[in-house]
Coordinates of C-alpha atoms and ligand atoms in Angstrom, one line a residue:
Chain A
X1 CA 0.0 0.0 0.0
X2 CA 2.9 2.4 0.6
X3 CA 5.2 2.7 -2.3
X4 CA 8.6 4.2 -2.1
X5 CA 9.3 7.2 -4.3
X6 CA 13.0 7.1 -4.8
X7 CA 13.4 8.4 -8.3
X8 CA 13.8 11.7 -10.0
X9 CA 11.4 11.3 -13.0
X10 CA 7.6 11.5 -12.9
X11 CA 7.3 13.8 -9.9
X12 CA 3.7 14.6 -10.8
X13 CA 2.3 12.9 -7.7
X14 CA -0.2 15.1 -6.1
X15 CA 0.0 13.1 -2.8
X16 CA 3.7 13.6 -2.2
X17 CA 4.5 15.8 0.7
X18 CA 8.3 16.1 0.5
X19 CA 10.3 15.8 -2.6
X20 CA 14.1 16.2 -3.1
X21 CA 15.5 16.8 -6.5
X22 CA 19.3 16.5 -6.9
X23 CA 19.8 18.1 -3.5
X24 CA 23.3 18.7 -2.3
X25 CA 24.3 20.3 1.0
X26 CA 27.5 21.4 2.7
X27 CA 28.2 23.4 5.9
X28 CA 29.9 26.7 5.2
X29 CA 32.4 25.9 2.5
X30 CA 33.1 22.3 3.6
X31 CA 32.7 19.2 1.6
X32 CA 29.2 18.1 0.6
X33 CA 27.5 16.3 3.5
X34 CA 24.6 15.3 1.3
X35 CA 25.3 14.5 -2.3
X36 CA 22.8 14.8 -5.1
X37 CA 19.8 13.3 -3.3
X38 CA 16.6 12.6 -5.1
X39 CA 13.5 11.0 -3.5
X40 CA 10.0 11.8 -2.6
X41 CA 7.8 10.8 0.4
X42 CA 4.2 10.2 0.1
X43 CA 1.5 11.7 2.2
X44 CA 0.6 9.4 5.1
X45 CA 3.8 7.3 4.8
X46 CA 5.9 6.0 7.6
X47 CA 9.6 6.7 7.0
X48 CA 12.8 6.0 8.8
X49 CA 16.2 7.6 8.0
X50 CA 19.1 5.4 9.1
X51 CA 22.8 5.3 8.8
X52 CA 26.0 5.5 10.8
X53 CA 26.8 8.5 13.0
X54 CA 27.9 11.4 10.8
X55 CA 26.1 10.1 7.8
X56 CA 24.0 13.2 7.5
X57 CA 20.7 12.1 9.0
X58 CA 20.2 15.3 11.1
X59 CA 21.3 17.4 8.2
X60 CA 18.7 15.8 5.9
X61 CA 15.9 16.4 8.4
X62 CA 17.0 20.0 8.8
X63 CA 16.6 20.5 5.1
X64 CA 13.1 18.9 5.3
X65 CA 11.9 21.1 8.1
X66 CA 13.2 24.2 6.4
X67 CA 15.8 24.9 9.0
X68 CA 18.4 25.6 6.2
X69 CA 18.6 25.8 2.5
X70 CA 20.3 23.2 0.2
X71 CA 23.4 24.4 -1.7
X72 CA 22.0 23.1 -4.9
X73 CA 18.9 21.2 -6.1
X74 CA 15.3 21.7 -5.2
X75 CA 13.1 20.8 -2.3
X76 CA 9.4 20.7 -2.6
X77 CA 7.2 20.7 0.5
X78 CA 3.5 20.2 0.0
X79 CA 4.1 20.8 -3.7
X80 CA 5.7 24.2 -3.1
X81 CA 9.3 24.8 -4.3
X82 CA 10.8 26.1 -1.0
X83 CA 13.6 28.0 -2.8
X84 CA 11.0 30.3 -4.4
X85 CA 9.1 31.1 -1.3
X86 CA 8.9 34.6 0.3
X87 CA 10.4 34.6 3.8
X88 CA 7.0 35.3 5.3
X89 CA 5.6 32.1 3.7
X90 CA 8.0 29.9 5.6
X91 CA 6.2 30.1 9.1
X92 CA 2.8 28.8 7.7
X93 CA 4.6 26.0 6.0
X94 CA 6.5 25.1 9.2
X95 CA 3.2 25.1 11.2
X96 CA 2.2 22.1 9.0
X97 CA 5.2 20.2 10.3
X98 CA 5.8 19.0 13.8
X99 CA 9.4 18.6 14.8
X100 CA 11.0 16.7 17.6
X101 CA 14.7 17.6 18.1
X102 CA 17.4 15.5 19.7
X103 CA 17.6 18.0 22.6
X104 CA 13.8 18.3 23.0
X105 CA 14.0 22.1 23.0
X106 CA 11.5 22.5 25.8
X107 CA 11.1 26.1 27.1
X108 CA 12.4 25.9 30.7
X109 CA 10.3 28.7 32.2
X110 CA 7.0 27.1 30.9
X111 CA 5.4 24.0 32.5
X112 CA 4.7 20.9 30.5
X113 CA 1.2 22.0 29.6
X114 CA 2.2 25.5 28.4
X115 CA 5.1 24.0 26.5
X116 CA 2.9 21.7 24.5
X117 CA 0.2 24.3 23.7
X118 CA 2.7 26.8 22.5
X119 CA 2.1 26.2 18.8
X120 CA -1.6 27.0 19.4
X121 CA -1.0 30.1 21.5
X122 CA 1.2 31.7 18.9
X123 CA -1.5 31.4 16.3
X124 CA -3.9 33.0 18.7
X125 CA -6.2 30.0 19.1
X126 CA -8.7 30.6 21.9
X127 CA -7.7 28.8 25.0
X128 CA -11.1 27.1 25.5
X129 CA -10.7 25.5 22.0
X130 CA -7.7 23.5 23.0
X131 CA -7.5 22.9 26.8
X132 CA -9.4 19.7 26.7
X133 CA -7.5 18.4 23.6
X134 CA -4.2 19.2 25.2
X135 CA -5.2 17.3 28.4
X136 CA -6.2 14.3 26.4
X137 CA -3.0 14.4 24.4
X138 CA -0.9 14.6 27.5
X139 CA -2.7 11.6 28.9
X140 CA -2.2 9.8 25.6
X141 CA 1.5 10.3 25.8
X142 CA 1.5 9.3 29.4
X143 CA 2.1 12.7 31.0
X144 CA -1.3 13.2 32.5
X145 CA 0.2 13.5 35.9
X146 CA 3.0 15.9 34.9
X147 CA 1.0 18.7 33.3
X148 CA 2.2 21.3 35.8
X149 CA 5.7 20.0 36.0
X150 CA 8.6 22.2 34.9
X151 CA 10.8 20.6 32.2
X152 CA 13.9 20.3 34.4
X153 CA 12.0 17.9 36.7
X154 CA 11.2 15.5 33.8
X155 CA 13.2 12.3 33.0
X156 CA 14.7 12.0 29.5
X157 CA 11.8 9.8 28.4
X158 CA 9.2 12.2 29.8
X159 CA 10.8 15.2 28.2
X160 CA 10.9 13.3 24.9
X161 CA 7.2 12.6 25.1
X162 CA 6.5 16.3 26.0
X163 CA 8.4 17.3 22.9
X164 CA 6.4 14.8 20.8
X165 CA 3.1 16.1 22.3
X166 CA 4.1 19.6 21.3
X167 CA 5.0 18.5 17.8
X168 CA 1.6 16.9 17.2
X169 CA -0.7 19.2 19.2
X170 CA -1.6 21.3 16.1
X171 CA -2.3 18.1 14.1
X172 CA 0.5 18.7 11.6
X173 CA 0.6 16.9 8.2
X174 CA 4.2 15.8 8.8
X175 CA 5.9 14.7 11.9
X176 CA 9.7 14.8 11.9
X177 CA 11.7 13.3 14.8
X178 CA 15.5 13.2 15.2
X179 CA 16.6 10.2 17.3
X180 CA 13.5 10.1 19.4
X181 CA 14.6 6.9 21.0
X182 CA 18.2 8.1 21.6
X183 CA 17.8 9.0 25.2
X184 CA 15.5 6.2 26.4
X185 CA 15.9 2.5 27.1
X186 CA 14.7 -0.1 24.6
X187 CA 11.3 -0.5 26.3
X188 CA 10.4 3.1 26.2
X189 CA 11.9 3.3 22.8
X190 CA 9.4 0.7 21.6
X191 CA 6.5 2.5 23.2
X192 CA 7.5 5.7 21.5
X193 CA 7.7 4.0 18.1
X194 CA 4.2 2.5 18.7
X195 CA 3.1 6.0 19.4
X196 CA 4.5 7.2 16.1
X197 CA 3.0 4.3 14.3
X198 CA -0.4 5.0 15.8
X199 CA -0.1 8.6 14.8
X200 CA 0.8 7.5 11.3
X201 CA -2.3 5.3 11.2
X202 CA -4.3 8.5 11.9
X203 CA -2.9 10.0 8.7
X204 CA 0.2 11.9 9.6
X205 CA 3.3 11.5 7.5
X206 CA 6.1 10.4 9.9
X207 CA 9.8 10.8 9.3
X208 CA 12.1 9.5 12.0
X209 CA 15.9 9.5 12.0
X210 CA 17.4 6.6 14.1
X211 CA 20.4 4.5 14.6
X212 CA 18.4 1.7 16.1
X213 CA 17.2 -0.4 13.1
X214 CA 15.7 -3.0 15.5
X215 CA 12.9 -0.5 16.3
X216 CA 11.8 0.0 12.7
X217 CA 8.4 -1.6 12.0
X218 CA 8.1 -4.0 9.1
X219 CA 5.9 -1.8 6.9
X220 CA 8.1 1.3 7.0
X221 CA 10.0 2.9 4.3
X222 CA 13.7 3.2 5.0
X223 CA 16.1 5.8 3.7
X224 CA 19.6 4.5 4.4
X225 CA 22.2 7.2 4.3
X226 CA 25.9 6.6 4.1
X227 CA 28.5 9.3 3.5
X228 CA 25.9 11.6 2.2
X229 CA 24.4 9.3 -0.4
X230 CA 21.2 7.3 -0.3
X231 CA 22.5 3.7 -0.2
X232 CA 19.5 1.7 0.0
X233 CA 15.8 2.0 0.4
X234 CA 13.4 -0.6 1.5
X235 CA 9.7 -1.2 1.9
X236 CA 8.4 -4.1 3.8
X237 CA 4.8 -5.2 3.7
Chain B
X1 CA -8.2 16.4 37.1
X2 CA -8.6 19.1 39.7
X3 CA -5.0 19.1 40.5
X4 CA -4.1 19.1 36.8
X5 CA -6.4 21.9 35.9
X6 CA -5.0 24.1 38.7
X7 CA -2.1 25.5 36.6
X8 CA -4.1 25.6 33.5
X9 CA -6.5 28.3 34.7
X10 CA -4.2 31.2 33.9
X11 CA -1.7 30.9 31.0
X12 CA 1.9 31.4 31.9
X13 CA 3.5 34.4 30.1
X14 CA 5.4 33.1 27.1
X15 CA 8.2 35.7 27.8
X16 CA 9.2 35.3 31.4
X17 CA 8.8 38.2 33.8
X18 CA 12.3 38.1 35.2
X19 CA 12.8 41.1 37.5
X20 CA 16.3 40.3 38.9
X21 CA 17.8 39.8 35.4
X22 CA 16.1 43.0 34.1
X23 CA 17.0 45.2 37.0
X24 CA 20.4 46.6 36.0
X25 CA 18.9 47.9 32.8
X26 CA 15.8 49.0 34.6
X27 CA 17.9 51.1 36.9
X28 CA 19.8 52.6 33.9
X29 CA 16.6 53.5 32.1
X30 CA 15.1 55.0 35.3
X31 CA 18.2 57.2 35.8
X32 CA 18.1 58.3 32.1
X33 CA 14.4 59.1 32.6
X34 CA 15.3 61.1 35.7
X35 CA 17.8 63.2 33.8
X36 CA 15.6 63.6 30.8
X37 CA 12.8 64.9 33.0
X38 CA 15.1 67.2 34.9
X39 CA 16.3 68.8 31.7
X40 CA 12.9 68.9 30.2
X41 CA 11.4 70.7 33.2
X42 CA 14.2 73.1 33.6
X43 CA 14.0 73.9 29.9
X44 CA 10.3 74.7 30.2
X45 CA 11.0 76.7 33.4
X46 CA 13.7 78.7 31.7
X47 CA 11.5 79.5 28.8
X48 CA 8.8 80.8 31.1
X49 CA 11.3 82.7 33.3
X50 CA 13.0 84.5 30.4
X51 CA 9.6 85.4 29.0
X52 CA 8.7 86.7 32.4
X53 CA 11.9 88.8 32.8
X54 CA 11.7 90.2 29.3
X55 CA 8.2 91.3 29.9
X56 CA 9.1 92.7 33.3
X57 CA 12.0 94.6 31.8
X58 CA 10.6 95.9 28.6
X59 CA 7.7 97.7 30.1
X60 CA 9.7 99.6 32.7
X61 CA 12.6 102.1 32.6
X62 CA 14.6 103.9 35.3
X63 CA 15.7 107.5 35.2
X64 CA 18.3 108.9 37.5
X65 CA 18.2 112.7 38.0
X66 CA 21.4 114.2 39.3
X67 CA 20.5 117.6 40.7
X68 CA 23.3 120.2 41.2
X69 CA 21.6 122.2 43.9
X70 CA 19.0 121.7 46.6
X71 CA 16.4 123.7 44.8
X72 CA 17.0 121.6 41.7
X73 CA 16.4 118.6 44.0
X74 CA 12.9 119.8 44.7
X75 CA 12.0 120.9 41.2
X76 CA 13.8 118.8 38.7
X77 CA 12.1 115.5 39.4
X78 CA 8.7 117.0 39.0
X79 CA 9.8 118.7 35.7
X80 CA 11.3 115.5 34.6
X81 CA 8.1 113.6 35.4
X82 CA 5.9 116.1 33.6
X83 CA 8.0 115.8 30.4
X84 CA 7.9 112.0 30.7
X85 CA 4.1 112.1 30.9
X86 CA 3.9 113.9 27.5
X87 CA 5.3 110.7 25.9
X88 CA 2.7 108.4 24.5
X89 CA 4.5 105.3 25.6
X90 CA 4.6 106.3 29.2
X91 CA 1.8 105.0 31.4
X92 CA 2.9 106.0 34.8
X93 CA 5.8 107.6 36.6
X94 CA 6.8 107.1 40.3
X95 CA 9.3 109.5 42.0
X96 CA 11.1 107.4 44.5
X97 CA 11.3 109.1 47.9
X98 CA 14.6 110.4 49.2
X99 CA 14.6 107.6 51.8
X100 CA 14.2 105.0 49.1
X101 CA 17.0 106.5 47.0
X102 CA 19.2 106.5 50.1
X103 CA 18.4 102.9 50.8
X104 CA 19.5 102.0 47.3
X105 CA 22.7 103.9 47.7
X106 CA 23.6 102.4 51.1
X107 CA 25.8 99.7 49.6
X108 CA 28.0 102.4 48.3
X109 CA 27.7 105.0 51.1
X110 CA 27.4 102.8 54.2
X111 CA 25.2 103.5 57.2
X112 CA 26.6 106.9 58.0
X113 CA 23.8 109.5 58.0
X114 CA 24.1 111.7 54.9
X115 CA 24.2 115.5 55.4
X116 CA 20.9 117.0 54.5
X117 CA 22.6 119.5 52.3
X118 CA 24.0 116.9 50.0
X119 CA 22.0 116.7 46.8
X120 CA 21.2 113.1 46.1
X121 CA 20.3 111.5 42.8
X122 CA 16.6 111.0 42.6
X123 CA 15.2 107.9 40.9
X124 CA 12.1 107.9 38.7
X125 CA 10.5 104.6 38.0
X126 CA 8.7 104.6 34.7
X127 CA 6.0 102.2 33.7
X128 CA 5.4 101.9 30.0
X129 CA 2.3 100.8 28.1
X130 CA 2.5 97.2 27.0
X131 CA 4.7 96.6 23.9
X132 CA 5.8 100.3 23.7
X133 CA 9.3 101.7 23.8
X134 CA 10.5 104.8 25.4
X135 CA 12.1 107.2 22.9
X136 CA 15.3 107.6 24.9
X137 CA 17.0 110.0 22.4
X138 CA 14.1 112.5 22.3
X139 CA 13.8 112.4 26.1
X140 CA 17.5 113.1 26.5
X141 CA 17.3 116.1 24.2
X142 CA 14.3 117.5 26.0
X143 CA 16.1 117.1 29.4
X144 CA 19.2 118.8 28.0
X145 CA 17.2 121.7 26.8
X146 CA 15.8 122.2 30.3
X147 CA 19.2 121.7 32.0
X148 CA 18.2 118.5 33.7
X149 CA 21.1 116.1 34.2
X150 CA 19.8 112.6 33.9
X151 CA 20.8 109.0 33.2
X152 CA 18.1 107.2 31.2
X153 CA 18.1 103.5 31.4
X154 CA 15.4 101.6 29.4
X155 CA 16.9 98.3 30.6
X156 CA 17.6 97.3 27.0
X157 CA 21.3 96.5 27.7
X158 CA 20.6 94.4 30.7
X159 CA 17.7 92.7 28.9
X160 CA 19.8 91.7 26.0
X161 CA 22.4 90.4 28.3
X162 CA 19.9 88.3 30.2
X163 CA 18.2 87.1 27.1
X164 CA 21.4 85.8 25.6
X165 CA 22.3 84.0 28.8
X166 CA 18.8 82.5 28.9
X167 CA 19.2 81.4 25.3
X168 CA 22.6 79.8 26.1
X169 CA 21.0 77.8 28.9
X170 CA 18.1 76.8 26.7
X171 CA 20.5 75.6 24.0
X172 CA 22.5 73.6 26.6
X173 CA 19.3 72.1 28.0
X174 CA 18.2 71.1 24.5
X175 CA 21.6 69.5 23.8
X176 CA 21.5 67.7 27.1
X177 CA 18.0 66.4 26.4
X178 CA 19.0 65.2 22.9
X179 CA 22.0 63.4 24.2
X180 CA 20.0 61.8 27.0
X181 CA 17.5 60.7 24.3
X182 CA 20.2 59.1 22.3
X183 CA 21.4 57.3 25.5
X184 CA 17.8 56.1 26.0
X185 CA 17.7 54.7 22.4
X186 CA 21.1 53.0 22.9
X187 CA 20.0 51.5 26.2
X188 CA 16.8 50.2 24.6
X189 CA 18.7 48.7 21.7
X190 CA 21.1 47.1 24.2
X191 CA 18.2 45.8 26.3
X192 CA 16.6 44.2 23.3
X193 CA 19.8 42.4 22.2
X194 CA 20.4 41.2 25.7
X195 CA 16.8 40.0 25.9
X196 CA 17.0 38.1 22.6
X197 CA 20.3 36.5 23.8
X198 CA 18.9 35.4 27.2
X199 CA 15.8 34.0 25.5
X200 CA 17.7 32.1 22.8
X201 CA 15.9 28.8 23.5
X202 CA 12.5 30.4 23.4
X203 CA 13.4 32.2 20.1
X204 CA 14.5 28.9 18.6
X205 CA 11.4 27.1 19.7
X206 CA 9.1 29.9 18.4
X207 CA 11.0 29.8 15.1
X208 CA 10.8 26.1 14.8
X209 CA 7.1 25.8 15.5
X210 CA 6.4 28.4 12.8
X211 CA 5.4 31.3 14.9
X212 CA 4.5 34.3 12.8
X213 CA 7.5 36.8 13.2
X214 CA 5.0 39.6 14.0
X215 CA 3.8 37.6 17.0
X216 CA 7.3 37.2 18.4
X217 CA 8.2 40.8 17.6
X218 CA 5.0 42.0 19.4
X219 CA 5.8 39.7 22.4
X220 CA 9.2 41.3 22.9
X221 CA 8.3 44.9 22.0
X222 CA 5.3 45.1 24.3
X223 CA 7.3 43.6 27.1
X224 CA 10.2 46.0 26.6
X225 CA 7.9 49.0 26.0
X226 CA 6.2 48.2 29.3
X227 CA 9.5 47.9 31.1
X228 CA 10.8 51.2 29.7
X229 CA 7.5 52.8 30.6
X230 CA 7.8 51.7 34.2
X231 CA 11.4 52.7 34.4
X232 CA 10.5 56.0 32.9
X233 CA 7.7 56.5 35.4
X234 CA 10.1 55.9 38.3
X235 CA 12.7 58.4 36.9
X236 CA 10.2 61.0 35.9
X237 CA 8.4 60.9 39.2
X238 CA 11.7 61.2 41.1
X239 CA 12.8 64.2 39.1
X240 CA 9.4 65.9 39.5
X241 CA 9.4 65.4 43.3
X242 CA 13.0 66.6 43.6
X243 CA 12.3 69.8 41.6
X244 CA 9.1 70.4 43.6
X245 CA 11.0 70.1 46.9
X246 CA 13.7 72.4 45.5
X247 CA 11.3 75.0 44.4
X248 CA 9.4 74.8 47.8
X249 CA 12.8 75.2 49.6
X250 CA 13.7 78.3 47.6
X251 CA 10.3 79.8 47.9
X252 CA 10.5 79.4 51.7
X253 CA 14.1 80.7 52.0
X254 CA 13.4 83.5 49.5
X255 CA 16.4 82.7 47.3
X256 CA 16.1 82.3 43.6
X257 CA 18.0 80.0 41.4
X258 CA 18.3 81.0 37.8
X259 CA 16.1 78.4 36.2
X260 CA 13.9 77.5 39.2
X261 CA 11.8 80.5 40.2
X262 CA 9.0 79.6 37.8
X263 CA 8.8 76.0 38.7
X264 CA 5.5 75.2 40.2
X265 CA 3.7 71.9 41.0
X266 CA 1.4 72.6 38.0
X267 CA -0.5 70.3 35.8
X268 CA 1.6 71.5 32.8
X269 CA 4.8 70.2 34.4
X270 CA 3.1 66.9 35.3
X271 CA 2.1 66.5 31.6
X272 CA 5.6 67.3 30.6
X273 CA 7.0 64.7 33.0
X274 CA 4.5 62.1 31.7
X275 CA 5.9 62.6 28.2
X276 CA 9.2 61.1 29.3
X277 CA 8.0 57.5 30.1
X278 CA 5.7 57.6 27.1
X279 CA 8.6 58.6 24.9
X280 CA 10.7 55.9 26.4
X281 CA 8.0 53.2 25.9
X282 CA 7.6 54.3 22.2
X283 CA 11.3 54.3 21.5
X284 CA 11.8 50.9 23.3
X285 CA 8.8 49.4 21.5
X286 CA 9.9 50.5 18.1
X287 CA 13.5 49.6 18.6
X288 CA 12.6 46.1 19.8
X289 CA 10.2 45.5 17.0
X290 CA 12.8 46.5 14.5
X291 CA 15.6 44.4 16.0
X292 CA 13.5 41.3 16.6
X293 CA 11.9 41.4 13.1
X294 CA 15.3 41.8 11.5
X295 CA 16.9 39.0 13.5
X296 CA 13.9 36.7 12.8
X297 CA 13.9 37.3 9.1
X298 CA 17.6 36.9 8.8
X299 CA 17.3 33.4 10.4
X300 CA 14.0 32.5 8.7
X301 CA 15.4 30.3 6.0
X302 CA 19.2 30.7 5.9
Ligands
LIG401 N1 26.7 22.8 12.2 C1 27.6 22.1 11.5 N2 28.7 22.7 11.0 C2 29.6 22.0 10.3 N3 29.6 20.6 10.1 C3 28.5 20.0 10.7 C4 27.5 20.7 11.4 N4 26.6 19.8 11.8 C5 27.0 18.6 11.4 N5 28.2 18.7 10.7 C6 28.9 17.6 10.0 O1 28.0 17.1 9.0 C7 28.1 15.6 9.0 C8 26.7 15.0 9.1 O2 26.3 15.4 10.4 P1 24.8 15.0 10.9 O3 24.6 15.6 12.2 O4 23.8 15.3 9.8 O5 25.0 13.4 11.0 P2 24.0 12.4 11.7 O6 23.8 11.3 10.7 O7 22.8 13.0 12.2 O8 24.9 11.8 12.9 P3 24.5 11.3 14.3 O9 23.9 9.9 14.1 O10 25.7 11.2 15.1 O11 23.4 12.2 14.9 C9 29.1 15.3 10.1 O12 30.3 15.0 9.5 C10 29.2 16.5 10.9 O13 30.5 16.6 11.5
LIG402 MG1 22.0 13.4 14.2

């Protein structure tokens, strides 16, 4: 049911949400970290980016969530060529993507509840419209008892789940997570993956970078990076 | 659920209200506001004082009759007054009594009683109609024809002197006010950069979740404008109270300081003082908006 889109030709798919065309990237005058990558990810797909440390997984994700521009090539997000966008068109596009970073990036002066509803507050959503949803979401990720907790009092796994809750509170079309299981033991790692799979079942395109290939579910698309090139891709059914 | 909904009732401010961290800059802004208010109030006081002096000096003149004999001493002041009253510009003439004249001469002559036979200069105090000038030259010719020896002083020399001094003080006050304003702008810009740096994580998170840049800019600029306003209120109030105490003190002791005599606890001064915090809030808000927007756009999609 999910087909990998790892080719440059026939990019006329209406249901693709991220497409790379001959994308290369380097950090400030260095060698290319990512070399001539072309692939596309379908809407509603479950994707894993794997590869050894330093392969460029984080860099690839950063290009996807518009944190930085490619040195060459073209990136389309939701069918829009990101290189042609006006700067003020970037935030609305970003609001359609939930991002979980390796360091969680929780705001330390806001409690868990306020941290996760931040994406709604900044778009001036009335509080009454989201309080109940936010409470349910926190219960779903297992933080029902920690809504008023400050981030510094959370364990790594709890902080991870708070960051995930914040990434999905505004029901984004894409969820991007960088090493979401990096700071937790295998058990919690599996629970988190189940959470992502469940989210994907609800229609969200999920892109996860991980070292841990054992956690990858059987039906996921895999983008295997090595030395900046896409070595192998796999789809299991 | 009760326990959980407890912190949810009131949203936490996205930008933390962090008094201790803000306080050094708060103090700097308050001091600048204090100085700005002092210069602004003394500027306005000096404008009013100089207008007051000029008015007081332009519509008066002093004439000193120097009689050569005792009979002259009786007649000449009356003659001199009668001639003065033929001038259209003259409203009223007072012949100061001998006692009064003596009193004025005491600093030069000391307390020793003067011999009655000594002819003393007699002073005439002339009040002019508003906005009219005494024709000094014509008066001098008429006195000469009648053999009256007189010094005519229409205060123009003294007035010019005072006016140029007042103008110098006003220019200095304006320069002081301008440089304090520049310092206020610099302090606001510095405060914004410091604020952005201490809130780097928050800025990054807001950026990453796709916050509209206008939202972030408004968040910072309203906070900094409010801070600047509060600091401005402290400084302006302190300056206002200080000047009020000063002016009360000089009123009671009877001394006058060049720029203070006109300072009163009036509404006009209160409005002027209120301008300072409003100005600071405006400057701070605009500077913050500008800086935050610029920094957000430069990092939007590098
Ligand atoms: N900000 C940066 N400036 C310069 N070079 C960088 C920067 N970030 C990463 N690199 C380099 O780019 C390469 C790819 O890094 P990246 O973080 O994308 O790898 P990764 O696959 O995510 O590694 P890991 O599994 O350890 O997280 C590495 O060689 C790294 O040293
Ligand atoms: Mg990485």
